[in-house]
XYZ file of N, CA and C in Angstrom:
864
model
N 6.184 -4.772 -34.518
C 5.772 -5.365 -36.009
C 4.885 -6.388 -36.089
N 4.505 -7.123 -34.900
C 3.437 -8.339 -34.896
C 2.449 -7.798 -34.977
N 2.117 -6.501 -34.010
C 0.875 -6.062 -34.292
C 0.373 -5.352 -35.500
N 1.549 -4.715 -36.194
C 1.093 -4.331 -37.515
C 0.591 -5.210 -38.592
N 1.640 -6.353 -38.483
C 1.072 -7.481 -39.187
C -0.159 -7.953 -38.983
N -0.687 -8.153 -37.864
C -1.794 -8.452 -37.429
C -3.057 -7.462 -38.176
N -3.016 -6.532 -37.714
C -3.868 -5.528 -38.422
C -3.750 -5.464 -39.915
N -2.764 -5.700 -40.530
C -2.597 -5.866 -41.935
C -3.507 -6.598 -42.552
N -3.210 -8.016 -41.829
C -3.893 -9.018 -42.402
C -5.580 -9.038 -42.236
N -5.795 -8.391 -41.237
C -7.479 -7.960 -40.782
C -7.794 -7.144 -41.763
N -7.284 -5.786 -42.004
C -7.663 -5.053 -43.096
C -7.836 -5.497 -44.453
N -6.975 -6.143 -44.794
C -6.798 -6.712 -46.229
C -7.964 -7.959 -46.457
N -8.323 -8.750 -45.248
C -9.143 -9.357 -45.398
C -10.549 -8.775 -45.802
N -10.801 -7.805 -44.960
C -12.075 -7.498 -44.846
C -12.436 -6.213 -45.691
N -11.198 -6.155 -46.687
C -10.989 -4.611 -47.689
C -11.381 -3.526 -47.105
N -10.992 -3.101 -46.034
C -11.236 -2.012 -45.074
C -10.468 -1.130 -45.300
N -8.939 -1.358 -45.885
C -7.647 -0.556 -45.735
C -7.856 0.608 -46.108
N -8.842 1.276 -47.244
C -8.546 2.624 -47.626
C -9.449 3.231 -46.747
N -10.370 2.677 -46.155
C -11.794 3.373 -44.746
C -10.718 3.530 -43.651
N -9.791 2.742 -43.287
C -8.741 3.013 -42.021
C -7.490 3.769 -42.301
N -7.130 4.045 -43.700
C -5.640 4.612 -43.887
C -5.432 5.731 -43.210
N -6.216 6.354 -42.535
C -5.577 7.635 -41.780
C -5.695 7.590 -40.589
N -5.905 6.140 -40.145
C -5.841 5.836 -38.481
C -4.543 5.321 -38.244
N -4.018 5.537 -36.827
C -2.977 4.962 -36.443
C -3.334 3.241 -36.107
N -2.166 2.578 -35.479
C -2.653 1.152 -35.040
C -3.451 1.202 -33.730
N -2.954 2.128 -33.174
C -3.737 2.108 -31.802
C -5.003 2.368 -31.718
N -5.391 3.288 -32.607
C -6.870 3.941 -33.117
C -7.774 2.811 -33.222
N -7.085 1.853 -34.489
C -7.905 0.948 -35.058
C -8.134 -0.245 -34.185
N -7.173 -0.434 -33.173
C -7.445 -1.300 -32.105
C -8.440 -1.300 -30.997
N -8.303 0.238 -30.800
C -9.575 0.712 -30.041
C -11.088 0.640 -30.362
N -10.807 0.885 -31.807
C -12.215 0.723 -32.526
C -12.792 -0.713 -32.373
N -11.781 -1.618 -32.683
C -12.039 -3.214 -32.669
C -12.295 -3.566 -31.520
N -11.871 -3.315 -30.254
C -12.223 -3.506 -28.951
C -13.521 -3.090 -28.603
N -14.203 -2.254 -29.126
C -15.155 -1.460 -28.530
C -16.371 -1.986 -29.546
N -16.132 -3.026 -30.536
C -17.459 -3.435 -31.367
C -18.307 -4.344 -30.539
N -19.529 -3.935 -30.276
C -20.559 -4.850 -29.388
C -21.561 -5.437 -30.528
N -21.539 -6.785 -30.813
C -22.700 -7.165 -31.868
C -22.732 -8.552 -31.347
N -23.660 -9.399 -31.800
C -24.080 -10.874 -31.295
C -22.932 -11.713 -32.082
N -22.315 -11.287 -33.350
C -21.252 -11.950 -34.121
C -19.715 -12.027 -33.291
N -19.014 -12.874 -33.140
C -17.566 -12.646 -32.351
C -16.969 -11.493 -33.264
N -16.355 -10.917 -32.158
C -15.269 -9.483 -32.624
C -14.064 -9.937 -32.497
N -13.057 -8.968 -33.101
C -11.928 -8.835 -33.023
C -11.580 -8.390 -31.769
N -10.739 -9.192 -31.036
C -9.949 -8.600 -29.654
C -8.805 -8.889 -29.529
N -7.880 -7.510 -29.078
C -6.275 -7.636 -28.767
C -6.213 -7.952 -27.692
N -5.911 -9.354 -27.113
C -6.086 -9.697 -25.772
C -4.799 -9.030 -24.889
N -3.570 -8.836 -25.773
C -2.416 -8.467 -25.163
C -2.648 -6.816 -24.113
N -3.749 -6.200 -24.872
C -4.085 -4.753 -24.167
C -4.866 -4.766 -23.167
N -5.663 -6.022 -23.028
C -6.714 -6.126 -21.862
C -6.403 -5.152 -20.540
N -5.187 -5.987 -20.253
C -4.695 -5.575 -18.740
C -4.136 -4.021 -18.963
N -3.191 -3.941 -19.805
C -2.742 -2.559 -19.743
C -3.353 -1.043 -20.000
N -4.648 -1.817 -20.795
C -5.667 -0.297 -21.062
C -6.722 -0.266 -19.940
N -6.722 -0.876 -18.743
C -7.464 -0.896 -17.827
C -7.689 0.559 -17.136
N -8.782 1.433 -17.242
C -8.754 2.453 -16.848
C -9.020 3.005 -15.330
N -8.205 3.739 -14.555
C -8.555 3.849 -13.035
C -9.635 4.237 -12.533
N -10.348 3.713 -11.711
C -11.329 3.929 -11.113
C -12.679 3.726 -11.897
N -12.443 2.989 -13.004
C -13.758 2.563 -13.877
C -13.965 1.314 -14.000
N -15.373 1.065 -13.653
C -15.817 -0.561 -13.831
C -15.647 -1.147 -15.169
N -15.621 -2.282 -15.400
C -15.694 -2.854 -16.370
C -16.635 -2.692 -17.526
N -17.994 -2.481 -16.995
C -19.154 -2.183 -18.201
C -19.042 -1.153 -18.286
N -18.488 -0.222 -17.607
C -18.585 1.302 -18.018
C -17.427 1.331 -18.939
N -16.078 0.680 -19.116
C -14.963 0.690 -19.901
C -15.513 0.416 -21.122
N -16.491 -0.358 -21.424
C -16.560 -0.773 -22.954
C -17.128 0.248 -23.489
N -18.049 1.370 -22.968
C -18.687 2.185 -23.525
C -17.791 3.810 -23.169
N -16.788 3.794 -22.850
C -15.942 5.022 -22.549
C -15.756 5.917 -23.907
N -15.455 5.175 -25.070
C -15.152 5.788 -26.178
C -16.387 6.328 -26.784
N -17.532 5.887 -26.590
C -18.880 6.511 -27.247
C -19.175 7.868 -26.147
N -19.199 7.931 -24.993
C -19.626 8.849 -24.291
C -18.842 10.362 -24.166
N -17.433 9.987 -24.829
C -16.915 11.353 -24.671
C -15.744 11.525 -23.706
N -15.861 10.568 -22.518
C -15.091 10.871 -21.530
C -13.566 10.473 -21.800
N -12.717 11.306 -21.211
C -11.379 11.125 -21.323
C -11.081 10.482 -19.939
N -10.144 8.937 -20.663
C -9.724 8.354 -19.346
C -8.218 8.052 -19.669
N -7.709 7.503 -18.414
C -6.220 7.206 -18.324
C -5.767 5.733 -17.685
N -4.566 5.659 -18.172
C -4.087 4.460 -17.723
C -3.127 4.889 -16.700
N -2.343 3.536 -15.894
C -1.738 4.090 -15.048
C -0.423 5.125 -15.479
N -0.012 4.058 -16.600
C 1.206 4.733 -16.843
C 0.896 6.309 -17.712
N -0.059 6.614 -17.983
C -0.706 8.045 -18.454
C -0.498 8.725 -17.282
N -1.165 8.443 -15.915
C -0.968 9.244 -14.878
C 0.382 9.428 -14.337
N 1.217 8.453 -14.620
C 2.504 8.344 -13.982
C 3.468 9.486 -14.839
N 3.330 9.303 -15.966
C 3.741 10.301 -17.292
C 3.654 12.008 -16.910
N 1.978 11.868 -16.641
C 1.543 13.333 -16.294
C 2.210 13.864 -14.884
N 2.425 12.889 -13.896
C 2.731 13.494 -12.638
C 4.304 13.859 -12.923
N 4.937 13.148 -13.651
C 6.448 13.665 -13.810
C 7.257 13.086 -12.727
N 8.540 14.216 -12.671
C 9.568 14.067 -11.530
C 9.530 14.754 -10.424
N 8.678 14.811 -9.407
C 8.385 15.855 -8.364
C 8.874 15.664 -7.026
N 8.507 15.904 -6.075
C 8.707 15.748 -4.497
C 9.070 14.354 -3.958
N 7.749 13.392 -4.286
C 7.515 12.293 -3.992
C 8.798 11.391 -4.683
N 9.172 11.849 -5.919
C 9.972 10.905 -6.612
C 11.422 10.965 -5.868
N 11.655 12.553 -5.665
C 13.137 12.924 -4.982
C 13.246 11.847 -3.549
N 12.273 12.176 -3.023
C 11.932 11.034 -1.753
C 12.303 9.677 -1.738
N 11.368 9.181 -2.694
C 11.549 8.136 -3.043
C 13.214 7.605 -3.567
N 13.861 8.700 -4.263
C 15.169 8.440 -4.860
C 15.693 8.118 -3.432
N 16.031 9.055 -2.648
C 16.852 8.954 -1.330
C 16.698 7.821 -0.655
N 15.327 7.165 -0.682
C 15.219 5.983 0.423
C 15.550 4.937 -0.350
N 15.559 4.842 -1.823
C 16.049 3.693 -2.411
C 17.476 3.913 -2.327
N 18.015 4.866 -2.440
C 19.518 4.896 -2.212
C 19.835 4.318 -0.977
N 19.450 4.775 0.233
C 19.505 4.420 1.350
C 19.767 2.858 1.394
N 18.974 2.075 0.911
C 18.425 0.624 0.518
C 19.816 0.263 0.039
N 20.348 0.618 -1.164
C 21.469 0.449 -1.716
C 22.704 0.552 -0.874
N 22.778 1.799 -0.287
C 23.947 1.848 0.605
C 23.835 0.784 1.604
N 22.886 0.136 2.364
C 22.862 -0.519 3.256
C 23.475 -2.276 2.613
N 22.815 -2.208 1.789
C 23.296 -3.674 0.672
C 24.714 -3.364 0.644
N 25.266 -2.707 0.121
C 26.920 -2.220 -0.176
C 27.545 -2.603 1.150
N 27.171 -1.750 2.443
C 27.613 -1.802 3.641
C 27.822 -3.519 4.277
N 26.725 -4.395 3.875
C 26.828 -5.761 4.124
C 27.716 -6.368 3.212
N 27.735 -5.948 1.994
C 28.923 -6.770 1.041
C 30.223 -6.285 1.730
N 30.710 -5.094 1.882
C 31.969 -4.610 2.280
C 32.230 -5.431 3.648
N 31.415 -5.271 4.503
C 31.744 -5.785 6.040
C 32.109 -7.338 5.784
N 31.792 -8.271 4.609
C 32.290 -9.363 4.384
C 34.101 -9.595 4.668
N 34.560 -8.358 3.736
C 35.701 -8.467 3.757
C 36.749 -7.998 4.915
N 36.080 -7.321 5.980
C 36.451 -6.939 6.996
C 36.060 -7.793 8.358
N 35.442 -8.925 8.035
C 35.127 -9.763 9.026
C 35.869 -10.775 9.429
N 36.328 -11.222 8.312
C 37.429 -12.598 8.463
C 38.288 -12.632 9.129
N 39.250 -11.377 8.919
C 40.584 -11.441 9.651
C 40.326 -11.384 10.729
N 39.162 -10.478 11.504
C 38.873 -10.509 12.874
C 38.377 -11.472 13.396
N 37.947 -12.762 12.791
C 37.338 -13.765 13.220
C 38.497 -14.778 13.569
N 39.372 -14.640 12.336
C 40.680 -15.491 12.606
C 41.439 -15.001 13.690
N 41.553 -13.828 14.140
C 42.216 -13.318 15.454
C 41.543 -13.824 16.701
N 40.056 -13.957 16.718
C 39.729 -14.135 17.980
C 38.920 -15.491 18.050
N 38.943 -15.997 17.068
C 38.555 -17.555 17.042
C 39.463 -18.650 16.664
N 40.368 -17.936 15.990
C 41.315 -18.845 15.110
C 40.791 -19.864 14.123
N 40.119 -19.247 13.204
C 39.150 -19.904 12.229
C 40.305 -20.104 10.901
N 40.359 -21.413 10.468
C 41.023 -21.602 8.936
C 40.704 -20.596 8.077
N 41.537 -20.303 6.840
C 41.123 -19.868 5.656
C 39.826 -20.087 4.987
N 39.766 -21.697 5.196
C 38.361 -22.173 4.880
C 36.911 -21.758 5.502
N 37.269 -21.718 6.675
C 36.241 -21.223 7.489
C 35.838 -19.870 7.255
N 36.821 -19.202 7.109
C 36.570 -17.593 6.547
C 35.808 -17.238 5.532
N 36.264 -18.318 4.597
C 35.438 -18.127 3.198
C 34.071 -18.562 3.530
N 33.828 -19.459 4.530
C 32.380 -19.793 4.364
C 31.248 -18.680 5.218
N 32.150 -17.653 5.908
C 31.024 -16.694 6.179
C 30.789 -15.868 5.004
N 31.550 -15.351 3.865
C 30.979 -15.003 2.473
C 29.934 -15.884 1.622
N 30.488 -17.374 1.745
C 29.764 -18.293 0.922
C 28.201 -18.176 1.503
N 28.033 -18.134 2.621
C 26.935 -18.189 3.378
C 25.905 -17.123 2.969
N 26.478 -15.841 2.926
C 25.455 -14.777 2.821
C 25.304 -14.856 1.180
N 26.292 -15.128 0.313
C 25.757 -15.336 -1.092
C 24.708 -16.230 -1.057
N 24.821 -17.600 -0.859
C 23.949 -18.687 -0.560
C 22.636 -18.231 -0.245
N 22.329 -17.463 0.731
C 21.162 -17.029 1.305
C 20.576 -16.056 0.368
N 21.578 -15.313 -0.353
C 21.052 -14.248 -1.220
C 20.453 -15.118 -2.470
N 21.148 -16.176 -2.923
C 20.878 -16.994 -4.209
C 19.551 -17.729 -3.879
N 19.394 -18.143 -2.728
C 17.716 -18.914 -2.443
C 16.785 -18.071 -2.348
N 17.120 -16.692 -1.970
C 15.882 -15.838 -1.617
C 15.483 -15.184 -2.789
N 16.065 -14.981 -3.865
C 15.540 -14.124 -4.653
C 14.328 -14.574 -5.683
N 14.064 -15.949 -5.569
C 12.995 -16.179 -6.414
C 11.886 -15.886 -5.419
N 12.199 -16.268 -3.859
C 11.389 -16.349 -2.775
C 10.474 -14.977 -2.717
N 11.366 -13.844 -2.660
C 11.063 -12.674 -2.406
C 10.168 -12.130 -3.714
N 10.956 -12.254 -4.725
C 9.967 -12.060 -6.138
C 8.637 -12.478 -6.000
N 8.479 -13.660 -5.550
C 7.086 -14.285 -5.293
C 6.253 -13.483 -4.369
N 6.994 -13.298 -3.203
C 6.285 -12.577 -2.266
C 5.965 -11.100 -2.604
N 6.561 -10.342 -3.548
C 6.297 -9.160 -3.908
C 4.784 -9.294 -4.974
N 5.157 -10.324 -5.868
C 3.927 -10.336 -6.817
C 3.057 -11.041 -6.224
N 2.828 -11.700 -5.027
C 1.769 -12.133 -4.231
C 0.829 -10.952 -3.591
N 2.163 -10.202 -2.529
C 1.231 -9.360 -1.429
C 1.582 -7.711 -1.694
N 2.442 -7.828 -2.756
C 2.559 -6.240 -3.127
C 4.140 -6.099 -2.710
N 4.806 -4.720 -3.527
C 5.988 -4.737 -3.687
C 6.486 -4.132 -2.117
N 5.462 -3.316 -1.850
C 5.983 -2.473 -0.097
C 6.026 -3.700 0.702
N 5.173 -4.684 1.022
C 5.104 -5.679 1.605
C 6.517 -6.703 1.664
N 6.726 -7.055 0.459
C 7.735 -7.908 0.407
C 9.144 -6.992 0.923
N 9.225 -6.017 0.265
C 10.400 -5.169 0.498
C 10.786 -4.860 1.962
N 9.627 -4.282 2.542
C 9.439 -4.210 3.990
C 9.950 -5.309 4.867
N 9.336 -6.563 4.598
C 9.724 -7.620 5.242
C 11.127 -8.116 5.020
N 11.670 -8.036 3.899
C 13.172 -8.457 3.329
C 14.211 -7.489 4.101
N 13.764 -6.301 4.177
C 14.471 -5.395 5.114
C 14.808 -5.614 6.743
N 13.577 -5.918 7.157
C 13.448 -6.539 8.649
C 14.061 -7.809 9.047
N 14.084 -8.796 8.129
C 14.766 -9.896 8.187
C 16.218 -9.729 8.217
N 16.778 -8.797 7.101
C 18.159 -8.627 6.795
C 18.786 -7.822 7.925
N 17.985 -6.691 8.461
C 18.430 -5.696 9.561
C 18.645 -6.769 10.698
N 17.341 -7.193 11.386
C 17.515 -8.207 12.643
C 18.356 -9.087 12.595
N 18.722 -10.061 11.399
C 19.476 -11.284 11.415
C 20.782 -10.706 11.681
N 21.267 -9.411 10.579
C 22.545 -9.003 10.913
C 23.095 -8.137 12.176
N 22.266 -7.721 12.840
C 22.462 -7.251 14.031
C 22.621 -8.404 15.453
N 21.757 -9.590 15.056
C 22.032 -10.714 16.027
C 23.441 -11.580 15.599
N 23.493 -11.453 14.565
C 25.280 -12.247 14.242
C 26.251 -11.234 14.891
N 25.712 -10.188 15.314
C 27.321 -9.625 16.214
C 27.489 -9.998 17.408
N 26.029 -10.715 18.198
C 26.487 -11.424 19.378
C 26.289 -12.757 19.264
N 26.864 -13.355 18.378
C 27.028 -14.964 18.175
C 28.089 -15.517 19.015
N 27.826 -16.462 19.992
C 28.739 -16.829 20.709
C 29.766 -18.096 20.017
N 29.375 -18.415 18.966
C 30.316 -19.208 18.498
C 30.112 -18.967 16.913
N 31.291 -19.844 16.134
C 31.247 -19.711 14.743
C 30.063 -19.863 13.651
N 29.562 -21.086 14.444
C 28.782 -21.694 13.535
C 27.324 -21.079 13.883
N 27.017 -20.640 14.699
C 26.032 -19.897 15.177
C 26.291 -18.220 13.997
N 27.408 -18.119 14.237
C 27.420 -16.601 13.225
C 27.230 -17.092 11.919
N 27.820 -18.131 11.281
C 27.363 -18.802 10.011
C 25.892 -18.489 9.537
N 25.353 -19.288 10.399
C 23.912 -19.441 10.401
C 22.954 -18.070 10.360
N 23.522 -17.018 10.961
C 22.938 -15.794 11.282
C 23.093 -14.857 9.981
N 24.598 -15.245 9.988
C 24.957 -14.312 8.500
C 24.369 -15.118 7.298
N 23.961 -16.211 7.277
C 23.363 -16.638 5.949
C 21.615 -16.101 5.995
N 21.080 -15.993 6.953
C 19.390 -15.424 7.238
C 19.513 -14.015 6.751
N 21.016 -13.475 7.122
C 21.047 -11.891 6.553
C 21.156 -11.933 4.943
N 21.770 -12.840 4.599
C 21.791 -12.809 2.976
C 20.697 -13.113 2.281
N 19.723 -14.392 3.215
C 18.542 -14.453 2.733
C 17.371 -12.883 2.818
N 17.755 -12.441 3.861
C 16.954 -10.916 3.620
C 17.375 -9.883 2.799
N 18.696 -10.081 2.331
C 19.357 -8.837 1.511
C 18.766 -9.417 -0.101
N 18.409 -10.366 -0.103
C 18.154 -10.865 -1.564
C 16.778 -10.231 -2.182
N 16.026 -9.745 -1.143
C 14.845 -8.989 -1.531
C 14.616 -7.250 -1.286
N 16.232 -6.612 -0.934
C 16.493 -5.578 -0.834
C 16.230 -4.860 -2.316
N 16.612 -5.529 -3.595
C 16.668 -4.797 -4.745
C 15.204 -4.704 -5.500
N 14.516 -5.279 -4.586
C 12.943 -4.883 -4.824
C 12.481 -3.428 -4.985
N 13.638 -2.700 -3.938
C 13.198 -1.518 -3.773
C 13.420 -0.585 -5.495
N 14.396 -0.932 -6.076
C 14.337 -0.603 -7.405
C 13.172 -0.591 -8.388
N 12.372 -1.806 -8.207
C 11.523 -2.165 -8.682
C 10.160 -0.924 -8.611
N 10.135 -0.963 -6.986
C 9.058 -0.170 -6.934
C 9.328 1.407 -7.347
N 10.736 1.709 -6.993
C 11.161 2.950 -7.423
C 10.724 3.299 -8.820
N 11.066 2.132 -9.824
C 10.961 2.244 -11.536
C 9.501 2.613 -11.624
N 8.497 2.090 -11.010
C 7.221 2.063 -11.372
C 6.282 3.394 -10.982
N 7.327 4.323 -10.391
C 6.728 5.508 -9.897
C 7.401 6.762 -10.993
N 8.372 6.171 -11.831
C 9.271 7.132 -12.471
C 8.519 7.125 -14.096
N 8.537 8.516 -14.430
C 8.140 8.762 -15.868
C 9.276 8.172 -16.682
N 8.804 7.630 -17.989
C 9.549 7.176 -19.001
C 10.966 7.962 -19.423
N 10.798 9.331 -19.391
C 12.060 10.074 -19.619
C 13.192 10.141 -18.883
N 12.699 10.049 -17.468
C 13.782 9.849 -16.404
C 14.309 8.651 -16.090
N 13.372 7.415 -16.538
C 13.522 5.995 -15.762
C 14.838 5.449 -15.832
N 15.404 5.559 -17.284
C 16.895 4.810 -17.378
C 17.881 5.572 -16.381
N 17.601 6.808 -16.375
C 18.681 7.990 -15.719
C 18.220 7.746 -14.192
N 17.255 7.820 -13.704
C 17.377 7.476 -12.178
C 17.744 6.510 -11.698
N 17.580 5.225 -12.455
C 17.774 4.102 -11.948
C 19.197 3.671 -11.968
N 19.928 4.153 -13.151
C 21.626 4.234 -12.961
C 21.973 4.961 -11.959
N 21.854 6.204 -11.735
C 22.153 7.244 -10.824
C 22.014 6.344 -9.389
N 20.961 5.718 -9.072
C 20.797 5.022 -7.896
C 21.950 4.019 -7.089
N 22.494 3.478 -8.521
C 23.772 2.704 -7.953
C 24.942 3.298 -7.514
N 25.000 4.970 -7.819
C 26.098 5.504 -7.098
C 25.889 5.314 -5.585
N 24.723 5.040 -5.013
C 24.830 4.975 -3.593
C 25.269 3.779 -3.122
N 25.500 2.731 -3.788
C 26.190 1.591 -3.720
C 27.556 1.814 -3.329
N 28.028 2.515 -4.043
C 29.468 2.808 -4.154
C 29.533 3.827 -2.638
N 28.812 4.822 -2.678
C 28.715 5.734 -1.499
C 29.084 4.407 -0.067
N 27.992 3.490 0.025
C 27.770 2.525 0.793
C 29.375 2.071 1.305
N 30.002 1.589 0.162
C 30.777 0.735 0.454
C 32.149 1.526 0.976
N 32.058 2.787 0.566
C 33.166 3.668 1.254
C 32.683 4.051 2.461
N 31.482 4.186 3.029
C 31.250 4.560 4.130
C 31.573 3.271 5.367
N 31.320 2.060 4.907
C 31.665 0.873 5.651
C 33.033 0.931 5.976
N 33.858 0.989 4.699
C 35.228 1.237 4.862
C 35.721 2.283 6.244
N 34.935 3.591 5.845
C 35.613 4.279 7.228
C 34.896 3.973 8.349
N 33.797 3.589 8.500
C 33.229 2.978 10.144
C 33.768 1.976 10.575
N 34.778 1.250 9.631
C 35.727 0.108 10.217
C 36.919 0.625 10.625
N 37.524 1.520 10.157
C 38.577 2.416 10.330
C 38.514 3.315 11.824
N 37.069 3.770 11.853
C 36.934 4.221 13.139
C 36.399 3.673 14.420
N 36.113 2.356 14.278
C 35.571 1.567 15.087
C 36.283 0.235 15.365
N 36.601 -0.363 14.622
C 37.161 -1.745 14.987
C 38.364 -1.696 15.629
N 39.253 -1.074 15.492
C 40.589 -1.073 16.280
C 40.163 -0.909 17.843
N 39.155 -0.195 18.319
C 38.409 0.175 19.507
C 37.708 -0.693 20.123
N 36.755 -0.844 19.364
C 35.355 -1.349 19.668
C 35.176 -2.932 19.502
N 35.777 -3.291 18.181
C 36.044 -4.797 18.029
C 34.965 -4.945 16.688
N 35.056 -6.159 16.075
C 33.718 -6.575 15.080
C 32.311 -6.416 15.485
N 32.186 -7.029 16.757
C 30.931 -6.981 17.129
C 30.038 -5.918 17.149
N 30.697 -4.876 17.418
C 29.990 -3.403 17.376
C 29.923 -2.738 16.034
N 30.842 -3.367 14.993
C 30.878 -3.035 13.658
C 29.716 -3.709 12.914
N 29.589 -4.939 13.678
C 28.341 -5.564 12.823
C 27.307 -5.094 13.089
N 27.137 -4.370 14.493
C 25.713 -4.007 14.653
C 25.368 -2.605 13.816
N 26.586 -1.686 13.845
C 26.591 -0.740 13.292
C 26.085 -0.640 11.701
N 26.762 -1.854 11.284
C 26.195 -1.755 9.684
C 24.967 -2.117 9.509
N 24.385 -2.803 10.566
C 22.970 -3.284 10.294
C 21.831 -2.263 10.424
N 22.473 -0.919 11.151
C 21.621 -0.320 11.241
C 20.813 0.471 10.260
N 21.484 0.585 9.084
C 20.814 1.253 8.030
C 19.567 0.493 7.206
N 19.993 -0.988 7.453
C 18.630 -1.803 7.202
C 17.627 -1.899 7.738
N 17.923 -1.529 9.063
C 16.936 -1.347 10.334
C 15.940 0.274 10.035
N 16.632 1.049 9.672
C 16.306 2.330 9.191
C 15.385 2.035 7.973
N 15.681 1.773 7.078
C 15.094 1.551 5.757
C 13.623 0.629 6.004
N 14.057 -0.178 6.970
C 12.506 -0.701 7.148
C 11.805 0.232 7.832
N 12.113 0.815 8.987
C 11.068 1.659 9.372
C 10.416 2.652 8.300
N 11.663 3.400 7.620
C 11.248 4.455 6.715
C 10.312 4.012 5.401
N 10.622 2.491 5.061
C 9.570 1.905 4.274
C 8.112 1.995 4.289
N 7.795 2.011 5.883
C 6.262 1.950 6.356
C 5.539 3.206 5.474
N 6.373 4.287 5.186
C 5.928 5.382 4.659
C 5.746 5.411 3.036
N 6.318 4.313 2.574
C 6.072 4.060 1.069
C 4.760 3.532 0.755
N 4.297 4.075 -0.319
C 2.751 3.551 -1.056
C 3.001 2.272 -1.967
N 2.098 1.539 -1.879
C 2.423 0.480 -2.763
C 2.026 0.819 -4.045
N 2.869 0.084 -5.115
C 2.908 0.461 -6.490
C 1.401 0.344 -6.950
N 1.420 1.642 -7.702
C -0.250 1.617 -8.333
C -0.246 0.917 -9.559
N 0.720 0.254 -10.214
C 0.800 -0.816 -11.190
C 0.361 -2.184 -10.640
N 0.724 -2.543 -9.343
C 0.646 -3.665 -8.857
C -1.008 -3.815 -8.518
N -1.569 -2.517 -7.622
C -2.730 -2.497 -7.429
C -3.917 -2.541 -8.740
N -3.361 -1.781 -9.663
C -4.011 -2.096 -11.054
C -4.367 -4.031 -11.404
N -2.956 -4.621 -11.650
C -2.762 -5.892 -11.908
C -3.373 -6.672 -10.841
N -3.828 -6.381 -9.517
C -4.416 -7.038 -8.348
C -5.695 -6.821 -8.563
N -6.755 -5.745 -9.404
C -7.790 -5.249 -9.617
C -8.208 -4.403 -8.435
N -7.090 -3.942 -7.564
C -7.650 -2.824 -6.802
C -7.530 -1.373 -7.212
N -8.617 -1.210 -8.343
C -8.409 0.133 -8.825
C -8.619 1.577 -7.966
N -9.362 1.327 -6.891
C -9.758 2.533 -6.185
C -8.362 2.768 -5.285
N -7.628 1.578 -4.894
C -6.218 1.772 -4.277
C -5.198 2.613 -4.813
N -5.128 2.139 -6.269
C -4.357 2.851 -7.449
C -4.464 3.918 -7.388
N -5.951 4.501 -7.629
C -6.221 5.770 -8.077
C -5.865 6.631 -6.668
N -6.078 6.023 -5.548
C -5.830 6.811 -4.316
C -4.448 7.180 -4.331
N -3.261 6.106 -4.246
C -1.964 5.979 -4.484
C -1.514 7.334 -5.498
N -2.206 7.357 -6.584
C -1.843 8.437 -7.257
C -2.129 10.005 -7.150
N -3.462 9.745 -6.335
C -3.992 11.254 -5.933
C -2.736 11.613 -5.033
N -2.514 10.405 -3.757
C -1.618 10.816 -2.754
C -0.303 11.624 -3.355
N 0.441 10.953 -4.271
C 1.812 11.411 -5.050
C 1.407 12.544 -5.672
N 0.377 13.052 -6.065
C 0.385 14.271 -6.926
C 0.114 15.289 -5.802
N -0.319 15.062 -4.675
C -0.046 16.177 -3.517
C 0.909 16.341 -2.638
N 1.696 15.478 -2.838
C 2.999 15.646 -2.059
C 3.849 16.419 -2.390
C-alpha cells in the first residue's frame, strides 16, 4: 500500500496518470529507476538490493532494460529451479540437525536421575544441568546470528555444530559434576546456532513449497526425541549415562561433517556483493 500511495502522488503531481494507466506499479518503478538525466531522478531505494541481477556489473545493469536482455534476480532463479533433488537432500540434512537438537534436549530429562545415583547430587544441582544448557542457548542466539550474517550461513552453521557435538561428547568424560555443568553449558552454546539450518534451507526453497517444507522439517524434532528415548532404553542400563551422552552427540558430529557439502546461500552471496559465487551456486544446484 505504501508503494501504491507514493506512485499515486508522483503521477498526480506530474500529471502523467493517463499515460501510465496501463502499467503496473512494478513497471512504473522500473521505468523511473532507469531515467538517466542531469536532473535528480526518482529512485525507489527499497528495491536497490533486491533487484540486483546475477552476474551483471552495476554499470551494465543501468542499461539492461534498453538492450532487451532478460535478467533474473536470486528469487527468480530459485523459483525457476523449483523443488528437486538438491532440495530433497537439503531437507534430509536439515532434518538431521533438528533430530540432533531434539536428542540433546531429551537427554537432559534422562541424565539427572543417573547423576543423582552416581554422584549423589541434590535436586537443585540436577536442575542446574538443564539450566546451564538453556543459558548457553540463550547467550549464543545473537552470537550465531551475527556470525551467519557476517561470514555466511554455512560457516556459522558448521561452526555451531562442531562446538555442540564436540562439547557434548567431552561432557560424557567429565570427572566432576561442575566440569559437567561447564561442558553442558558449552554444548548449549553450540546448539543455539543449529536452527540456522532452517534459514539456509528456506533460502533455497521456492515460495510455493517454503511454508510446507519448513513445517514438515519440525517433524524430525519429534523423531529425534523418540529415538533418544529408545537409545536410552537400550544403552543406559548396561553401559551407563556416559556412553549415552557420547552416542547422543554423534548426530551433531555427523551433521557437522555433512554440512561441508552444503553450498553457501546465494541470497547471502548477493547481499555480500559476491555475484559470481551466487551464480555458481545456483548453476550447481541446477545440475544436482
